[in-house]
Coordinates of C-alpha atoms in Angstrom, one line a residue:
M123 CA -0.1 -0.6 -0.4
A124 CA 1.2 3.2 -0.9
S125 CA 2.1 6.1 2.0
L126 CA 3.7 9.3 2.2
K127 CA 5.4 10.9 5.5
L128 CA 4.9 14.5 6.5
G129 CA 6.8 16.3 9.2
S130 CA 9.8 15.8 11.0
K131 CA 8.9 16.7 14.7
S132 CA 8.5 14.2 17.0
E133 CA 5.2 12.8 18.8
V134 CA 3.6 16.0 21.1
F135 CA 0.3 14.0 21.1
H136 CA -1.1 11.7 24.1
L137 CA -4.5 11.6 24.9
D138 CA -5.9 10.9 28.6
G139 CA -9.1 9.4 28.7
D140 CA -11.4 11.6 25.7
S141 CA -8.7 14.4 25.2
W142 CA -6.4 15.1 23.4
F143 CA -2.4 17.3 24.8
C144 CA -0.1 18.9 23.4
S145 CA 3.5 18.6 25.5
S146 CA 5.1 21.1 23.6
G147 CA 5.5 23.3 27.1
L148 CA 2.8 25.8 26.5
A149 CA 0.1 25.8 28.5
S150 CA -2.9 25.6 25.9
D151 CA -4.7 28.5 24.8
V152 CA -8.0 27.1 22.9
I153 CA -10.0 24.1 23.0
I154 CA -11.7 22.6 20.1
E155 CA -14.3 19.6 20.7
V156 CA -15.4 17.2 17.4
G157 CA -17.7 15.0 18.5
N158 CA -16.8 13.4 22.4
T159 CA -13.2 14.3 21.9
F160 CA -11.8 17.8 22.8
F161 CA -8.3 19.2 21.7
H162 CA -6.3 21.1 24.1
L163 CA -4.1 23.0 21.3
H164 CA -2.4 26.4 20.7
K165 CA -3.7 29.2 18.3
F166 CA -0.7 30.0 16.5
P167 CA -0.2 27.0 14.6
L168 CA -3.9 26.6 13.9
L169 CA -4.6 29.9 12.5
S170 CA -1.6 29.7 10.7
R171 CA -2.4 26.7 8.3
S172 CA -6.4 27.0 8.5
G173 CA -8.5 29.8 6.8
V174 CA -11.7 28.5 8.9
L175 CA -9.6 28.5 11.9
E176 CA -8.1 31.5 12.1
Q177 CA -11.8 33.5 11.2
L178 CA -12.9 31.5 14.3
I179 CA -9.9 32.0 16.8
G180 CA -10.6 35.4 15.8
E181 CA -14.3 35.9 16.8
F182 CA -13.5 34.2 20.2
C183 CA -10.4 35.9 21.0
R184 CA -12.5 39.6 20.5
E185 CA -15.3 38.4 23.0
D186 CA -12.7 36.8 25.8
D187 CA -9.0 36.1 26.0
R188 CA -9.2 33.5 28.4
N189 CA -9.5 29.9 26.9
F190 CA -12.4 28.8 25.1
V191 CA -14.0 25.9 23.3
M192 CA -14.8 25.8 19.6
Q193 CA -17.0 23.3 18.2
L194 CA -16.1 21.6 14.7
H195 CA -19.0 18.8 15.1
D196 CA -19.2 19.0 11.2
I197 CA -15.2 18.3 10.1
P198 CA -15.3 15.2 7.5
G199 CA -14.1 12.2 9.3
G200 CA -14.7 13.6 12.5
A201 CA -12.1 13.5 15.6
K202 CA -9.6 11.1 13.7
A203 CA -9.3 13.3 10.6
F204 CA -8.5 15.8 13.4
L205 CA -6.0 14.6 14.9
L206 CA -4.1 14.3 11.5
V207 CA -5.0 18.2 10.6
A208 CA -3.4 18.9 14.3
K209 CA -0.4 17.0 13.9
F210 CA -0.1 18.4 10.4
C211 CA -0.5 21.8 11.4
Y212 CA 2.6 21.4 14.6
G213 CA 5.0 19.8 11.8
V214 CA 4.6 16.6 13.9
K215 CA 5.8 13.3 11.9
M216 CA 2.8 11.8 9.9
E217 CA 1.9 9.1 7.3
L218 CA -0.8 9.2 4.4
N219 CA -2.3 6.2 3.1
A220 CA -4.9 4.9 1.3
L221 CA -6.9 4.8 4.0
N222 CA -7.1 8.1 5.8
I223 CA -6.3 10.2 2.3
V224 CA -9.9 10.8 1.9
Q225 CA -10.8 11.9 5.2
L226 CA -8.1 14.2 5.4
R227 CA -8.3 15.7 1.7
C228 CA -11.8 16.4 2.7
A229 CA -11.3 17.9 6.2
A230 CA -8.3 19.9 4.4
E231 CA -11.2 21.1 2.1
Y232 CA -13.6 22.2 4.3
L233 CA -10.9 23.8 6.8
R234 CA -9.7 25.9 3.6
M235 CA -6.2 24.8 4.3
N236 CA -4.7 25.7 0.6
E237 CA -1.6 27.8 -0.3
D238 CA -3.0 31.3 0.9
Y239 CA -2.0 29.6 4.4
G240 CA 1.6 28.6 3.7
N241 CA 3.3 26.8 0.8
G242 CA 2.6 23.2 0.8
N243 CA -0.1 23.5 2.8
L244 CA -2.5 19.9 3.1
I245 CA -4.7 20.4 0.5
L246 CA -1.9 20.3 -2.1
Q247 CA -0.1 17.4 -0.3
S248 CA -3.1 15.2 -0.1
E249 CA -4.1 15.7 -3.5
N250 CA -0.7 15.1 -5.0
F251 CA -0.9 11.3 -2.9
L252 CA -4.8 10.6 -4.5
N253 CA -3.3 10.9 -7.9
E254 CA -0.8 8.3 -6.3
V255 CA -3.6 6.4 -4.7
F256 CA -5.9 6.8 -8.3
G257 CA -2.7 4.3 -10.1
N258 CA -3.3 2.0 -7.9
W259 CA -5.7 -0.4 -7.9
T260 CA -5.2 -1.9 -4.0
D261 CA -5.4 1.6 -2.8
S262 CA -8.0 2.8 -5.3
I263 CA -10.2 -0.2 -3.4
K264 CA -9.6 1.0 -0.2
A265 CA -9.9 4.8 -0.8
L266 CA -13.4 4.1 -2.5
E267 CA -14.4 2.1 0.5
T268 CA -14.0 5.3 2.6
C269 CA -15.7 7.9 0.6
E270 CA -18.5 5.7 2.4
E271 CA -18.1 8.0 5.4
T272 CA -17.4 11.2 4.1
L273 CA -19.8 10.8 1.0
S274 CA -21.3 14.4 0.2
Y275 CA -17.3 16.1 0.8
A276 CA -15.7 13.1 -1.5
E277 CA -19.0 13.8 -4.4
E278 CA -18.5 17.5 -3.8
L279 CA -14.2 17.2 -5.0
H280 CA -15.0 14.5 -7.5
I281 CA -13.1 12.1 -5.4
V282 CA -15.8 9.7 -6.0
S283 CA -15.9 9.7 -9.9
R284 CA -12.2 9.5 -10.0
C285 CA -11.9 6.8 -8.2
I286 CA -14.4 4.6 -10.1
N287 CA -13.1 5.7 -13.3
S288 CA -9.7 4.8 -12.6
L289 CA -10.9 1.1 -11.3
A290 CA -12.9 0.9 -14.3
M291 CA -10.5 2.0 -17.0
K292 CA -8.1 -0.7 -15.2
A293 CA -11.0 -3.4 -15.3
C294 CA -11.9 -3.1 -18.5
A295 CA -8.2 -3.0 -19.7
D296 CA -7.0 -6.4 -21.5
P297 CA -4.4 -7.5 -18.9
S298 CA -1.8 -10.0 -21.0
L299 CA -1.2 -6.6 -22.6
F300 CA 0.2 -4.9 -19.8
S301 CA 1.3 -7.5 -17.5
W302 CA -2.1 -7.2 -15.4
P303 CA -2.0 -9.0 -11.8
V304 CA -4.0 -11.7 -10.7
S305 CA -6.4 -10.2 -8.1
G306 CA -8.2 -12.2 -5.1
P307 CA -7.2 -15.9 -4.0
Q308 CA -4.5 -17.1 -6.9
S309 CA -1.9 -13.8 -5.4
T310 CA -1.9 -15.3 -1.7
E311 CA 0.7 -17.9 -2.9
R312 CA 3.5 -15.9 -4.0
S313 CA 6.9 -17.8 -5.6
E314 CA 10.0 -16.2 -6.4
G315 CA 10.9 -13.3 -8.2
T316 CA 7.4 -11.7 -7.8
E317 CA 7.3 -7.8 -8.6
F318 CA 4.5 -5.6 -8.3
W319 CA 2.6 -3.6 -10.8
N320 CA 0.5 -0.5 -9.7
G321 CA 0.2 -2.1 -6.1
I322 CA -0.6 -5.6 -7.3
H323 CA 1.4 -8.7 -6.4
V324 CA 1.9 -10.4 -9.8
S325 CA 4.4 -13.1 -10.8
S326 CA 7.5 -12.5 -13.1
R327 CA 6.6 -15.6 -14.4
S328 CA 3.9 -15.2 -17.8
Q329 CA 0.9 -16.3 -16.6
K330 CA -2.7 -16.8 -18.3
V331 CA -5.0 -13.8 -16.2
R332 CA -8.8 -14.9 -16.0
E333 CA -11.5 -12.5 -16.6
D334 CA -12.8 -12.2 -13.1
W335 CA -9.6 -11.3 -11.4
W336 CA -11.4 -8.7 -10.0
F337 CA -14.8 -9.7 -8.4
E338 CA -13.7 -10.6 -5.1
D339 CA -12.5 -6.8 -4.7
V340 CA -15.6 -4.9 -6.0
S341 CA -17.8 -7.5 -4.5
F342 CA -17.0 -5.5 -0.7
L343 CA -18.2 -2.2 -1.6
R344 CA -21.9 -0.8 -0.6
L345 CA -24.4 -1.1 -3.7
P346 CA -24.9 2.5 -4.3
L347 CA -20.9 2.6 -5.3
Y348 CA -21.1 -1.0 -6.3
K349 CA -23.6 0.1 -8.9
R350 CA -21.9 2.9 -10.2
L351 CA -18.8 0.9 -11.0
I352 CA -20.7 -1.4 -12.8
L353 CA -22.6 1.3 -14.9
E354 CA -19.0 2.7 -15.7
V355 CA -17.6 -0.6 -16.5
E356 CA -20.9 -1.1 -18.7
S357 CA -20.3 2.6 -20.7
R358 CA -16.4 1.1 -21.6
G359 CA -17.4 -1.8 -23.3
M360 CA -17.2 -4.4 -21.0
K361 CA -18.5 -7.9 -22.3
P362 CA -21.6 -8.8 -20.9
E363 CA -20.8 -11.9 -19.5
I364 CA -18.4 -10.2 -17.4
I365 CA -20.9 -8.2 -16.2
A366 CA -23.6 -10.9 -15.6
G367 CA -20.6 -12.5 -13.6
S368 CA -19.3 -9.7 -11.3
L369 CA -23.2 -8.9 -10.1
I370 CA -23.6 -13.3 -9.0
H371 CA -20.4 -13.1 -7.5
Y372 CA -21.9 -9.8 -5.9
A373 CA -25.4 -11.1 -5.5
R374 CA -24.0 -14.0 -3.7
R375 CA -22.3 -12.6 -1.3
H376 CA -24.8 -10.5 0.0
L377 CA -28.1 -12.4 -0.5
P378 CA -28.1 -15.1 2.0
L379 CA -30.6 -16.8 0.9
L380 CA -29.1 -17.1 -2.6
G381 CA -26.0 -17.8 -1.5
R382 CA -27.3 -20.8 0.9
Q383 CA -28.9 -21.8 -2.7
A384 CA -26.0 -21.9 -4.8
S385 CA -23.6 -23.9 -1.7
I386 CA -26.5 -26.6 -1.4
D387 CA -27.1 -27.1 -5.3
D388 CA -23.7 -26.3 -6.4
G389 CA -21.8 -28.1 -3.2
T390 CA -19.7 -24.2 -3.1
F391 CA -18.6 -22.5 -0.3
C392 CA -20.1 -18.5 0.0
A393 CA -18.1 -16.4 2.1
P394 CA -19.9 -14.7 4.9
V395 CA -21.9 -11.7 4.2
S396 CA -20.3 -8.7 6.1
N397 CA -21.8 -7.3 9.2
V398 CA -21.1 -3.6 7.6
F399 CA -23.7 -4.6 5.7
A400 CA -27.7 -4.0 6.3
S401 CA -29.5 -7.8 6.7
S402 CA -32.8 -6.4 7.1
E403 CA -35.6 -7.9 4.9
V404 CA -36.0 -4.1 3.2
D405 CA -32.8 -3.5 2.4
Q406 CA -32.1 -7.5 0.9
R407 CA -35.1 -6.6 -1.0
R408 CA -33.6 -3.5 -2.3
L409 CA -30.7 -5.2 -3.2
L410 CA -32.4 -8.0 -5.3
E411 CA -34.3 -5.2 -7.1
E412 CA -30.9 -3.3 -7.9
I413 CA -29.1 -5.9 -9.2
V414 CA -32.4 -7.5 -11.4
D415 CA -32.5 -4.1 -13.2
L416 CA -28.2 -4.4 -13.3
L417 CA -28.1 -7.4 -15.4
P418 CA -27.4 -7.7 -19.3
H419 CA -30.6 -7.9 -21.2
Q420 CA -28.9 -10.2 -23.9
K421 CA -30.2 -13.6 -24.0
Y422 CA -28.1 -16.5 -22.6
V423 CA -25.6 -14.1 -20.6
T424 CA -26.7 -14.4 -17.3
P425 CA -27.5 -18.6 -16.0
T426 CA -30.9 -19.7 -16.3
K427 CA -30.3 -21.5 -12.9
F428 CA -29.3 -18.3 -11.1
L429 CA -32.0 -16.4 -12.8
I430 CA -34.6 -19.4 -11.0
R431 CA -32.1 -18.9 -8.2
L432 CA -33.0 -14.8 -7.8
L433 CA -36.9 -15.7 -8.6
R434 CA -37.1 -17.7 -5.7
T435 CA -35.7 -15.3 -3.5
S436 CA -37.9 -12.2 -5.1
V437 CA -40.7 -14.5 -4.0
I438 CA -39.6 -14.7 -0.4
L439 CA -38.2 -11.3 0.1
H440 CA -42.0 -10.1 -1.3
A441 CA -40.1 -8.1 -4.3
S442 CA -42.1 -5.6 -6.1
F443 CA -44.2 -7.0 -9.1
S444 CA -42.1 -5.7 -12.0
C445 CA -39.2 -7.3 -10.6
R446 CA -40.9 -10.8 -10.6
E447 CA -42.1 -9.8 -14.1
N448 CA -38.8 -9.1 -15.3
L449 CA -37.1 -12.5 -13.9
E450 CA -39.9 -14.4 -15.8
K451 CA -39.7 -13.0 -18.5
R452 CA -35.6 -13.3 -18.9
I453 CA -36.1 -16.9 -17.9
G454 CA -38.8 -17.7 -20.3
A455 CA -36.7 -16.2 -23.0
Q456 CA -34.1 -18.9 -22.2
L457 CA -36.1 -21.7 -20.7
E458 CA -34.1 -24.3 -22.3
Q459 CA -31.5 -23.7 -20.9
A460 CA -33.1 -24.8 -17.4
A461 CA -33.5 -28.0 -15.0
L462 CA -36.5 -29.8 -13.9
E463 CA -35.1 -29.2 -10.2
D464 CA -34.6 -25.3 -11.1
L465 CA -38.5 -25.2 -12.0
L466 CA -40.0 -26.8 -8.8
I467 CA -40.1 -23.7 -7.0
P468 CA -42.5 -23.8 -3.7
N469 CA -45.6 -22.3 -3.9
M470 CA -45.1 -18.9 -1.0
G471 CA -48.6 -17.0 -1.9
Y472 CA -50.6 -15.8 1.0
S473 CA -53.1 -18.4 -0.4
I474 CA -51.2 -21.5 -1.0
E475 CA -53.2 -24.2 -2.9
T476 CA -50.6 -26.4 -4.4
L477 CA -47.3 -27.4 -3.4
Y478 CA -45.2 -25.5 -6.2
D479 CA -46.4 -22.5 -7.8
I480 CA -47.8 -23.3 -11.2
D481 CA -49.0 -20.1 -11.9
C482 CA -45.1 -19.1 -12.3
I483 CA -44.5 -21.8 -14.4
Q484 CA -47.1 -21.1 -16.6
R485 CA -46.5 -17.3 -17.2
I486 CA -42.6 -18.6 -18.0
L487 CA -44.0 -20.7 -20.2
D488 CA -46.3 -18.8 -21.7
H489 CA -43.1 -16.1 -22.7
F490 CA -41.3 -19.1 -24.2
M491 CA -44.0 -19.9 -26.4
L492 CA -44.7 -16.0 -26.8
L493 CA -41.0 -15.4 -28.3
D494 CA -41.1 -18.4 -30.1
Q495 CA -44.3 -17.8 -32.0
N496 CA -42.6 -14.3 -32.8
G497 CA -39.7 -16.1 -34.8
N498 CA -37.2 -14.1 -32.4
D499 CA -35.1 -17.5 -32.4
C500 CA -35.9 -18.6 -35.6
I501 CA -39.1 -19.6 -38.1
T502 CA -40.5 -22.7 -38.1
T503 CA -42.8 -24.0 -40.7
R504 CA -44.4 -26.9 -40.3
V505 CA -45.5 -29.4 -43.4
E506 CA -48.0 -31.8 -43.9
D507 CA -46.5 -35.1 -42.2
G508 CA -46.2 -33.1 -38.7
Q509 CA -42.2 -32.6 -39.0
L510 CA -40.7 -29.4 -38.9
M511 CA -38.4 -28.0 -41.4
G512 CA -35.1 -26.6 -40.2
S513 CA -33.4 -28.9 -37.1
N514 CA -32.2 -25.0 -35.1
S515 CA -35.9 -24.4 -34.9
V516 CA -37.0 -27.4 -33.5
T517 CA -34.4 -27.7 -30.9
P518 CA -35.6 -25.5 -27.8
L519 CA -38.9 -25.9 -28.2
T520 CA -38.2 -30.0 -27.8
M521 CA -36.1 -29.7 -25.1
V522 CA -38.9 -27.0 -23.2
A523 CA -41.4 -29.2 -24.1
N524 CA -39.6 -32.8 -22.3
L525 CA -39.0 -30.3 -19.7
I526 CA -42.3 -29.8 -19.1
D527 CA -43.8 -33.1 -19.3
G528 CA -41.0 -33.8 -16.9
Y529 CA -42.2 -30.9 -14.5
L530 CA -46.3 -32.6 -14.8
A531 CA -44.8 -35.5 -13.5
E532 CA -43.3 -34.2 -10.8
V533 CA -46.5 -31.9 -9.6
A534 CA -48.8 -34.2 -10.7
P535 CA -49.1 -36.4 -7.6
D536 CA -50.5 -33.0 -5.4
V537 CA -54.1 -33.5 -5.0
N538 CA -55.0 -30.0 -5.1
L539 CA -53.7 -29.3 -8.6
K540 CA -57.2 -28.7 -10.3
L541 CA -57.5 -30.2 -13.5
P542 CA -58.0 -26.8 -15.3
K543 CA -54.1 -25.8 -14.4
F544 CA -52.8 -29.4 -15.4
Q545 CA -54.2 -29.0 -18.8
S546 CA -53.6 -25.8 -19.5
L547 CA -49.8 -26.1 -18.7
A548 CA -50.1 -29.2 -20.8
A549 CA -51.5 -27.7 -23.4
A550 CA -50.0 -25.1 -24.2
I551 CA -46.7 -26.8 -25.6
P552 CA -48.3 -28.1 -29.5
D553 CA -48.2 -31.3 -30.9
F554 CA -45.1 -31.4 -33.1
A555 CA -42.6 -30.4 -30.3
R556 CA -43.0 -33.7 -28.9
P557 CA -41.3 -36.6 -31.4
L558 CA -42.8 -39.1 -28.7
D559 CA -45.7 -38.5 -25.9
D560 CA -44.5 -40.7 -23.4
G561 CA -43.5 -38.1 -20.6
I562 CA -46.8 -36.7 -21.1
Y563 CA -49.2 -39.9 -21.0
R564 CA -46.4 -40.4 -17.9
A565 CA -47.4 -37.5 -16.2
I566 CA -51.3 -38.2 -17.2
D567 CA -51.2 -41.7 -15.7
I568 CA -49.4 -40.3 -12.2
Y569 CA -52.1 -37.8 -12.4
L570 CA -54.9 -40.1 -12.7
K571 CA -53.5 -42.7 -10.1
A572 CA -53.3 -39.6 -7.5
H573 CA -56.6 -38.1 -8.6
H574 CA -59.2 -41.3 -8.9
W575 CA -62.4 -39.9 -7.6
L576 CA -62.1 -37.9 -11.7
T577 CA -65.0 -38.7 -13.9
D578 CA -64.8 -41.1 -17.0
S579 CA -65.6 -37.5 -19.0
E580 CA -63.0 -36.2 -17.2
R581 CA -60.4 -39.2 -17.9
E582 CA -61.2 -38.7 -21.5
Q583 CA -60.6 -34.9 -21.3
I584 CA -57.4 -35.4 -19.9
C585 CA -55.8 -37.9 -22.4
R586 CA -56.5 -36.0 -25.2
L587 CA -53.7 -34.1 -24.3
M588 CA -51.8 -36.6 -25.4
N589 CA -51.4 -38.6 -29.4
C590 CA -51.9 -42.3 -29.0
Q591 CA -49.9 -43.0 -32.1
K592 CA -46.9 -41.1 -31.1
L593 CA -46.4 -43.5 -27.9
S594 CA -43.7 -46.1 -28.0
L595 CA -43.7 -49.9 -27.7
E596 CA -42.7 -50.3 -24.1
A597 CA -45.5 -47.1 -23.3
S598 CA -48.2 -48.8 -25.9
T599 CA -47.7 -52.0 -24.0
H600 CA -48.0 -50.0 -20.7
A601 CA -51.2 -48.6 -21.9
A602 CA -53.1 -51.2 -23.0
Q603 CA -52.9 -52.9 -19.5
N604 CA -53.7 -49.6 -17.7
E605 CA -57.0 -49.9 -16.0
R606 CA -56.7 -46.1 -15.1
L607 CA -57.8 -45.1 -18.6
P608 CA -61.0 -44.7 -20.3
L609 CA -61.5 -47.9 -22.6
R610 CA -62.0 -45.5 -25.5
V611 CA -58.5 -44.6 -25.0
I612 CA -56.8 -48.6 -24.7
V613 CA -58.9 -49.7 -27.9
Q614 CA -57.6 -46.5 -29.6
V615 CA -53.8 -47.9 -28.3
L616 CA -54.0 -51.2 -29.5
F617 CA -55.3 -50.4 -32.8
F618 CA -53.2 -48.1 -33.7
E619 CA -50.2 -50.6 -32.0
Q620 CA -51.4 -53.7 -34.1
L621 CA -51.5 -51.0 -37.6
R622 CA -48.1 -50.2 -36.7
L623 CA -47.1 -53.4 -36.3
R624 CA -48.9 -54.6 -39.6
T625 CA -47.2 -51.9 -41.9
S626 CA -43.8 -53.1 -40.7
V627 CA -44.7 -56.5 -41.9
A628 CA -45.8 -55.1 -45.3
S629 CA -42.9 -53.1 -45.2
W630 CA -40.4 -55.9 -44.6
L631 CA -42.1 -58.3 -46.9
F632 CA -41.7 -56.0 -49.6
V633 CA -38.1 -55.2 -49.1
S634 CA -37.3 -59.2 -48.8
D635 CA -38.9 -59.9 -52.3
N636 CA -36.9 -57.2 -53.4
I637 CA -33.9 -58.6 -52.6
E638 CA -34.4 -61.8 -53.6
N639 CA -35.4 -60.5 -57.4
S640 CA -32.0 -58.7 -57.1
Q641 CA -30.4 -62.3 -56.2
N642 CA -32.2 -63.6 -59.5
I643 CA -30.9 -60.9 -61.4
S644 CA -27.4 -61.2 -59.6
G645 CA -27.5 -65.0 -60.9
N646 CA -28.2 -63.7 -64.3
L647 CA -25.8 -61.8 -64.8
A648 CA -23.4 -64.0 -63.7
V649 CA -24.5 -66.3 -66.3
L650 CA -24.5 -63.9 -69.5
G651 CA -21.4 -63.4 -67.9
G652 CA -19.6 -66.6 -67.9
T653 CA -20.2 -66.1 -71.9
N654 CA -19.3 -62.8 -72.1
T655 CA -15.6 -61.8 -71.4
A656 CA -16.2 -57.8 -71.4
A657 CA -19.1 -58.6 -68.5
A658 CA -17.3 -60.9 -66.4
A659 CA -14.3 -58.7 -66.2
A660 CA -16.5 -55.6 -65.3
A661 CA -17.9 -57.7 -62.7
P662 CA -15.4 -60.4 -61.0
A663 CA -16.7 -63.9 -59.9
P664 CA -15.3 -62.9 -55.8
Y665 CA -17.6 -59.8 -55.9
V666 CA -20.8 -61.4 -57.1
D667 CA -20.6 -63.7 -54.7
A668 CA -19.7 -61.3 -51.6
C669 CA -22.6 -59.7 -52.8
T670 CA -25.2 -63.0 -53.0
T671 CA -23.4 -63.9 -49.6
E672 CA -24.4 -60.5 -47.8
N673 CA -28.1 -60.2 -49.8
R674 CA -28.7 -63.8 -48.2
A675 CA -27.5 -62.8 -44.6
V676 CA -29.9 -59.8 -45.0
A677 CA -32.9 -62.1 -46.0
I678 CA -32.5 -64.5 -43.3
N679 CA -32.6 -61.5 -40.6
M680 CA -35.2 -60.0 -42.1
K681 CA -37.1 -63.2 -41.9
E682 CA -36.2 -63.7 -38.4
R683 CA -37.4 -60.0 -37.8
V684 CA -41.0 -61.1 -39.8
S685 CA -41.1 -63.7 -37.4
E686 CA -40.7 -61.8 -34.4
L687 CA -43.4 -59.2 -35.4
E688 CA -46.0 -61.9 -36.3
K689 CA -46.0 -63.1 -32.9
E690 CA -46.2 -59.6 -31.4
C691 CA -49.0 -58.9 -33.5
L692 CA -50.6 -62.4 -32.4
S693 CA -49.9 -61.6 -28.9
M694 CA -51.5 -58.5 -29.4
K695 CA -54.8 -60.2 -30.9
E696 CA -55.3 -62.2 -27.6
E697 CA -54.8 -59.1 -25.8
L698 CA -57.4 -57.6 -28.2
D699 CA -59.8 -60.9 -27.6
K700 CA -59.3 -61.3 -23.9
L701 CA -60.5 -57.1 -23.6
V702 CA -63.5 -57.7 -25.4
K703 CA -64.5 -60.7 -23.0
T704 CA -63.7 -59.0 -20.6
K705 CA -65.2 -55.1 -21.0
G706 CA -67.8 -56.1 -23.7
G707 CA -68.5 -57.1 -27.1
W708 CA -67.2 -56.0 -30.1
S709 CA -70.3 -54.0 -31.0
T710 CA -70.0 -52.3 -28.2
I711 CA -66.8 -51.6 -28.4
L712 CA -67.2 -50.4 -32.1
K713 CA -70.3 -48.6 -31.3
K714 CA -68.0 -46.3 -29.0
L715 CA -65.4 -45.9 -31.4
G716 CA -67.6 -44.9 -34.3
L717 CA -66.3 -47.7 -36.1
R718 CA -68.0 -49.8 -39.2
I719 CA -68.1 -53.9 -38.8
K720 CA -66.1 -54.1 -41.5
F721 CA -63.0 -53.2 -39.5
K722 CA -63.6 -56.6 -37.6
N723 CA -63.6 -58.7 -40.7
S724 CA -60.3 -57.1 -42.2
E725 CA -59.0 -57.8 -38.4
Q726 CA -59.8 -61.8 -39.0
K727 CA -58.2 -61.9 -42.5
A728 CA -55.2 -59.9 -41.4
S729 CA -54.3 -62.3 -38.2
K730 CA -55.6 -65.6 -40.2
L731 CA -52.8 -64.2 -42.8
L732 CA -49.9 -63.8 -40.4
V733 CA -50.8 -67.2 -38.5
N734 CA -50.7 -69.3 -42.0
S735 CA -47.3 -67.2 -42.7
K736 CA -44.1 -69.2 -42.0
P737 CA -40.6 -67.9 -41.4
D738 CA -39.0 -70.6 -43.0
R739 CA -41.5 -69.9 -46.6
E740 CA -40.5 -69.2 -49.6
M741 CA -41.8 -65.6 -50.1
S742 CA -43.2 -64.9 -53.8
S743 CA -43.2 -61.4 -55.4
T744 CA -47.4 -61.3 -54.4
S745 CA -46.7 -61.2 -51.3
P746 CA -46.1 -57.5 -50.8
L747 CA -49.6 -56.8 -52.9
M748 CA -51.6 -59.4 -50.2
N749 CA -50.1 -56.8 -47.4
N750 CA -51.0 -53.9 -49.5
K751 CA -54.3 -55.1 -49.7
E752 CA -55.0 -55.7 -46.2
H753 CA -53.4 -52.4 -45.4
H754 CA -56.0 -50.7 -47.8
D755 CA -58.6 -52.6 -45.8
S756 CA -57.4 -51.6 -42.6
G757 CA -57.0 -47.9 -43.4
E758 CA -60.5 -47.8 -44.7
S759 CA -62.3 -49.7 -41.7
A760 CA -60.0 -46.8 -39.1
N761 CA -62.0 -44.3 -41.2

């Protein structure tokens, strides 16, 4: 830390109780009261250096020649600063440093200790040393912290602004160009060959300096000064990512609830909050609202996890509506980066209905969908087959769809969760955003299990949120045996699954038949190759044999797969027959589904065809046509 020594005389001041006495051999003829401290001094050393003291002493001397008491309660820095002023006036040895220079400079200005009252007076000496302090990062930080004690005087003398400008310039500069020092925990380990640059410890060996080297130092500033520093570095072109990082570091230090969440979730240690900072709920609320306003508005600059932690804390501290709305919009703009555990925000409202704040998540999701529909992220085009054009556009929406499905599954066991809220949150995601509906099916199943008192119409209503055609084989198997689902939904699942299996069988038969035809063509080419020398040279025998062997292997695999599909289809048929015998005849089910009786005949034909087919039989060229016909019949029955 930089320092400046003034004066040459030995110490002559000593403290007795709450009074300072000057042991110069002469009796004191003036008493100055500063706060609760008394200074027993002499007139001449004081009036020869200060215009204010000269005026006060002159006024009191005309009234009475005896010792008199002058009051200087308004002097900046109080008794500590005036003691340094008295030492300067007496020429006693004293030391200026970053911790006392601001108060001393303000006191000198208050007492008018300029060059009219002696060369090299205190204003000039303190101003010169201040310029030296501003060139040093550590000293500038300490000087700015002490400005809190004399803020109004320091503002008038532009000490605060000059100090902030100095810090902002150093924080925004490229440290690699000037061998800028590493501040913070890294600088505590000093190695051989160290140097000091502007008062900050650096290693003589070249090392990579992190961009967050100044976060820890400025986090000890009070909010008004820290806010001015952040605005200054932002005006100088500081990257938004670095500004957001500094705000996160500052918030974790001074918001106990936020710091506790970070330490629990991440396993990180958060430094204790200083006693200097007020920890009342009102002050914390004001601090949180200021931090939210200072956060950069660019997307993906501030982590979504931190924004959600701020939102949780704002709810606990009862922050303003505009603050919470601002956070919800920021989270909604980058919702795809959120994790499921982050969205489980406890309900802290006055009228608590559900365990988690469903309404808050609904508003966040609405903000996300609004931005997506307006095309702020990317333009999406929907095609007739239900897919999206452009892979970049579907990724965030699909991630959010999976996230909301998982959230619905977590909140579904809450018995106080009403059906309209569940439906509203699930329906906000468009159907094309879900490649599979396994997630929403799981959430619906959990909700039906926890709300067993729902009527049949309400069960059918909630099941409309999922698309039975987009369930995986595992989910379809589970749904077919799920007694909580309405009968109509179960039959739909069985129908679409059997239709899917039939289509798969037809496609495999078609491919297998084409492979056999290609093998026959390859054999004919091989025969022709025996009589045609040029053709034989173009297609060597080893290559033809290898292709034939590979095709045979593919055909065998296809036959095995067809056999497996036939078994699965028969199993599904048996399950369907059991369901019919248990819950009613075919006529009742078909009447509910609105299907014609032709569906039953086509089902019997399809099952008979699949039973008679064997994996080892020779597949003729008419097999694809037969399967295509069956597929056509089933399509008519579905219609």
